[in-house]
mmCIF file of C-alpha atoms and ligand atoms in Angstrom:
data_model
loop_
_atom_site.group_PDB
_atom_site.id
_atom_site.type_symbol
_atom_site.label_atom_id
_atom_site.label_comp_id
_atom_site.label_asym_id
_atom_site.label_seq_id
_atom_site.Cartn_x
_atom_site.Cartn_y
_atom_site.Cartn_z
ATOM 1 C CA UNK A 9 163.029 127.951 74.200
ATOM 2 C CA UNK A 10 166.249 129.231 74.771
ATOM 3 C CA UNK A 11 168.322 132.213 73.260
ATOM 4 C CA UNK A 12 171.999 132.251 72.779
ATOM 5 C CA UNK A 13 174.280 134.887 71.337
ATOM 6 C CA UNK A 14 176.713 133.768 68.499
ATOM 7 C CA UNK A 15 179.431 135.593 66.433
ATOM 8 C CA UNK A 16 181.132 134.901 63.414
ATOM 9 C CA UNK A 17 184.504 136.270 64.250
ATOM 10 C CA UNK A 18 186.902 138.222 62.117
ATOM 11 C CA UNK A 19 188.558 135.154 60.415
ATOM 12 C CA UNK A 20 185.278 133.588 59.276
ATOM 13 C CA UNK A 21 184.092 137.250 57.775
ATOM 14 C CA UNK A 22 187.722 137.473 56.138
ATOM 15 C CA UNK A 23 187.779 134.342 54.846
ATOM 16 C CA UNK A 24 184.125 134.258 53.277
ATOM 17 C CA UNK A 25 182.633 131.759 55.602
ATOM 18 C CA UNK A 26 179.265 133.953 56.633
ATOM 19 C CA UNK A 27 177.272 132.303 54.198
ATOM 20 C CA UNK A 28 178.565 128.912 55.250
ATOM 21 C CA UNK A 29 177.631 129.042 58.995
ATOM 22 C CA UNK A 30 174.544 130.694 58.604
ATOM 23 C CA UNK A 31 173.612 127.677 56.326
ATOM 24 C CA UNK A 32 174.389 125.376 59.051
ATOM 25 C CA UNK A 33 172.305 127.348 61.497
ATOM 26 C CA UNK A 34 169.653 127.252 59.389
ATOM 27 C CA UNK A 35 169.773 123.759 58.422
ATOM 28 C CA UNK A 36 169.736 122.972 62.155
ATOM 29 C CA UNK A 37 166.504 124.912 62.652
ATOM 30 C CA UNK A 38 167.749 127.488 65.083
ATOM 31 C CA UNK A 39 165.733 130.507 64.553
ATOM 32 C CA UNK A 40 167.547 133.713 63.838
ATOM 33 C CA UNK A 41 166.394 136.460 66.143
ATOM 34 C CA UNK A 42 169.016 139.221 65.553
ATOM 35 C CA UNK A 43 171.667 139.465 62.938
ATOM 36 C CA UNK A 44 174.164 142.133 62.243
ATOM 37 C CA UNK A 45 177.422 142.908 60.634
ATOM 38 C CA UNK A 46 179.553 145.148 62.786
ATOM 39 C CA UNK A 47 182.369 146.757 60.554
ATOM 40 C CA UNK A 48 184.137 148.109 63.664
ATOM 41 C CA UNK A 49 183.730 147.435 67.233
ATOM 42 C CA UNK A 50 185.440 149.321 70.426
ATOM 43 C CA UNK A 51 188.087 148.030 72.686
ATOM 44 C CA UNK A 52 185.582 148.368 75.484
ATOM 45 C CA UNK A 53 182.961 145.788 74.006
ATOM 46 C CA UNK A 54 185.553 143.532 73.220
ATOM 47 C CA UNK A 55 187.037 143.740 76.991
ATOM 48 C CA UNK A 56 183.669 143.306 78.229
ATOM 49 C CA UNK A 57 182.614 140.512 75.782
ATOM 50 C CA UNK A 58 185.685 138.559 77.088
ATOM 51 C CA UNK A 59 185.728 140.070 80.650
ATOM 52 C CA UNK A 60 186.895 136.745 81.973
ATOM 53 C CA UNK A 61 189.773 136.431 79.944
ATOM 54 C CA UNK A 62 191.248 140.115 80.330
ATOM 55 C CA UNK A 63 193.537 139.373 83.258
ATOM 56 C CA UNK A 64 195.314 136.814 81.014
ATOM 57 C CA UNK A 65 199.113 137.375 79.749
ATOM 58 C CA UNK A 66 197.595 136.123 76.168
ATOM 59 C CA UNK A 67 194.242 138.441 76.005
ATOM 60 C CA UNK A 68 196.007 141.500 74.356
ATOM 61 C CA UNK A 69 196.553 139.192 71.246
ATOM 62 C CA UNK A 70 192.934 137.700 71.627
ATOM 63 C CA UNK A 71 191.585 141.726 71.533
ATOM 64 C CA UNK A 72 193.860 142.499 68.552
ATOM 65 C CA UNK A 73 192.414 139.383 66.724
ATOM 66 C CA UNK A 74 188.802 140.147 67.618
ATOM 67 C CA UNK A 75 189.433 143.953 66.436
ATOM 68 C CA UNK A 76 191.111 143.047 63.148
ATOM 69 C CA UNK A 77 188.019 143.175 60.880
ATOM 70 C CA UNK A 78 184.275 143.119 60.714
ATOM 71 C CA UNK A 79 182.430 140.523 62.884
ATOM 72 C CA UNK A 80 178.944 139.176 62.484
ATOM 73 C CA UNK A 81 176.833 139.142 65.690
ATOM 74 C CA UNK A 82 173.223 137.388 66.319
ATOM 75 C CA UNK A 83 170.945 135.953 68.657
ATOM 76 C CA UNK A 84 169.630 132.297 67.915
ATOM 77 C CA UNK A 85 166.649 130.959 69.644
ATOM 78 C CA UNK A 86 165.449 127.043 69.856
ATOM 79 C CA UNK A 87 165.093 124.308 72.324
ATOM 80 C CA UNK A 88 168.633 123.714 74.029
ATOM 81 C CA UNK A 89 169.998 126.480 71.972
ATOM 82 C CA UNK A 90 172.912 127.416 74.063
ATOM 83 C CA UNK A 91 174.166 123.825 74.274
ATOM 84 C CA UNK A 92 173.403 123.078 70.496
ATOM 85 C CA UNK A 93 175.390 125.698 69.218
ATOM 86 C CA UNK A 94 178.199 124.901 71.382
ATOM 87 C CA UNK A 95 177.914 121.415 69.981
ATOM 88 C CA UNK A 96 177.644 122.670 66.671
ATOM 89 C CA UNK A 97 181.012 125.141 67.023
ATOM 90 C CA UNK A 98 183.112 122.336 68.028
ATOM 91 C CA UNK A 99 186.166 122.746 70.681
ATOM 92 C CA UNK A 100 187.798 125.823 71.107
ATOM 93 C CA UNK A 101 191.291 124.391 69.888
ATOM 94 C CA UNK A 102 190.765 123.207 66.266
ATOM 95 C CA UNK A 103 192.965 120.234 66.479
ATOM 96 C CA UNK A 104 190.652 118.852 69.335
ATOM 97 C CA UNK A 105 187.292 119.999 67.462
ATOM 98 C CA UNK A 106 185.780 116.895 65.510
ATOM 99 C CA UNK A 107 184.948 116.937 61.972
ATOM 100 C CA UNK A 108 181.579 118.093 61.480
ATOM 101 C CA UNK A 109 181.846 120.898 63.777
ATOM 102 C CA UNK A 110 182.289 124.336 62.110
ATOM 103 C CA UNK A 111 185.871 124.629 64.001
ATOM 104 C CA UNK A 112 186.819 120.780 63.011
ATOM 105 C CA UNK A 113 185.579 121.611 59.434
ATOM 106 C CA UNK A 114 186.910 125.029 58.848
ATOM 107 C CA UNK A 115 189.593 125.959 61.481
ATOM 108 C CA UNK A 116 193.501 125.078 62.003
ATOM 109 C CA UNK A 117 195.521 124.717 65.146
ATOM 110 C CA UNK A 118 197.141 128.043 65.807
ATOM 111 C CA UNK A 119 201.087 127.809 66.133
ATOM 112 C CA UNK A 120 202.346 127.549 69.594
ATOM 113 C CA UNK A 121 201.425 130.758 71.540
ATOM 114 C CA UNK A 122 199.208 132.654 69.102
ATOM 115 C CA UNK A 123 195.660 133.434 69.316
ATOM 116 C CA UNK A 124 193.468 130.710 68.270
ATOM 117 C CA UNK A 125 191.533 131.633 65.176
ATOM 118 C CA UNK A 126 188.394 129.471 65.346
ATOM 119 C CA UNK A 127 185.617 131.415 63.494
ATOM 120 C CA UNK A 128 182.581 131.218 65.695
ATOM 121 C CA UNK A 129 181.488 132.169 69.098
ATOM 122 C CA UNK A 130 178.993 131.128 71.493
ATOM 123 C CA UNK A 131 177.717 131.511 74.716
ATOM 124 C CA UNK A 132 178.558 129.003 77.481
ATOM 125 C CA UNK A 133 175.525 129.316 79.896
ATOM 126 C CA UNK A 134 172.117 130.863 80.816
ATOM 127 C CA UNK A 135 174.098 133.665 82.464
ATOM 128 C CA UNK A 136 176.722 134.607 79.795
ATOM 129 C CA UNK A 137 173.814 134.146 77.142
ATOM 130 C CA UNK A 138 171.745 136.842 78.983
ATOM 131 C CA UNK A 139 174.785 139.007 79.708
ATOM 132 C CA UNK A 140 176.133 138.687 76.104
ATOM 133 C CA UNK A 141 172.859 139.909 74.500
ATOM 134 C CA UNK A 142 172.395 142.724 76.815
ATOM 135 C CA UNK A 143 175.764 143.801 76.088
ATOM 136 C CA UNK A 144 175.695 143.376 71.936
ATOM 137 C CA UNK A 145 172.250 144.303 71.610
ATOM 138 C CA UNK A 146 170.373 146.255 74.464
ATOM 139 C CA UNK A 147 173.476 148.641 75.302
ATOM 140 C CA UNK A 148 174.351 151.798 73.321
ATOM 141 C CA UNK A 149 177.572 151.757 72.025
HETATM 142 N N1 UDP B 202 192.014 131.969 73.033
HETATM 143 C C1 UDP B 202 193.010 131.606 72.571
HETATM 144 N N2 UDP B 202 194.119 131.076 73.542
HETATM 145 C C2 UDP B 202 193.617 130.683 74.738
HETATM 146 C C3 UDP B 202 192.260 130.385 75.345
HETATM 147 C C4 UDP B 202 191.288 131.240 74.102
HETATM 148 O O1 UDP B 202 193.477 132.265 71.734
HETATM 149 O O2 UDP B 202 194.614 130.074 75.339
HETATM 150 C C5 UDP B 202 191.027 132.796 72.305
HETATM 151 C C6 UDP B 202 190.187 131.736 71.138
HETATM 152 O O3 UDP B 202 190.024 132.413 70.139
HETATM 153 C C7 UDP B 202 188.872 131.284 72.216
HETATM 154 C C8 UDP B 202 188.600 132.505 72.889
HETATM 155 O O4 UDP B 202 189.694 133.285 73.500
HETATM 156 O O5 UDP B 202 187.849 130.789 71.352
HETATM 157 C C9 UDP B 202 187.565 132.399 74.070
HETATM 158 O O6 UDP B 202 187.992 131.529 74.845
HETATM 159 P P1 UDP B 202 187.086 130.501 75.583
HETATM 160 O O7 UDP B 202 187.841 129.616 76.634
HETATM 161 O O8 UDP B 202 186.239 131.255 75.855
HETATM 162 O O9 UDP B 202 186.713 129.504 74.309
HETATM 163 P P2 UDP B 202 185.696 129.327 73.279
HETATM 164 O O10 UDP B 202 184.241 129.624 74.355
HETATM 165 O O11 UDP B 202 185.573 130.302 72.210
HETATM 166 O O12 UDP B 202 185.328 127.790 73.234
HETATM 167 MG MG1 MG B 203 184.067 131.296 75.789
#
């Protein structure tokens, strides 16, 4: 069994997609180990979450997007949960995400140069899953 960290980003919450995303998670058979709505998150937490992107010129817009409203965070467990959840999310760019994936079914391409609003997040490796779980659920903030 493996654990992964997932998130329904502010666009997903704003658009009323919490139920639809959770339904897919349950239907796939993941176990939901933790689940929380965070009504506001600090800039520090978002910067730590996206530590690999902080130096990018487009990062401030991503941070603004991630702080633009409530988000849902959680921990899923299951066999190969990290890769399985990434497959269910679909490609980062909605125009590349296959139909049947969350991003492919619910998100649209961002206009050139704008932040990609793609509904969900999932850890991309064993190391990032451990780091993100600790960051969101084991630290005080
Ligand atoms: N992002 C963006 N433009 C980019 C790269 C990333 O808007 O050129 C945003 C987008 O919301 C993406 C997030 O930053 O989901 C994290 O990027 P990453 O490459 O880690 O993609 P993911 O793991 O979410 O598929
Ligand atoms: Mg990523």
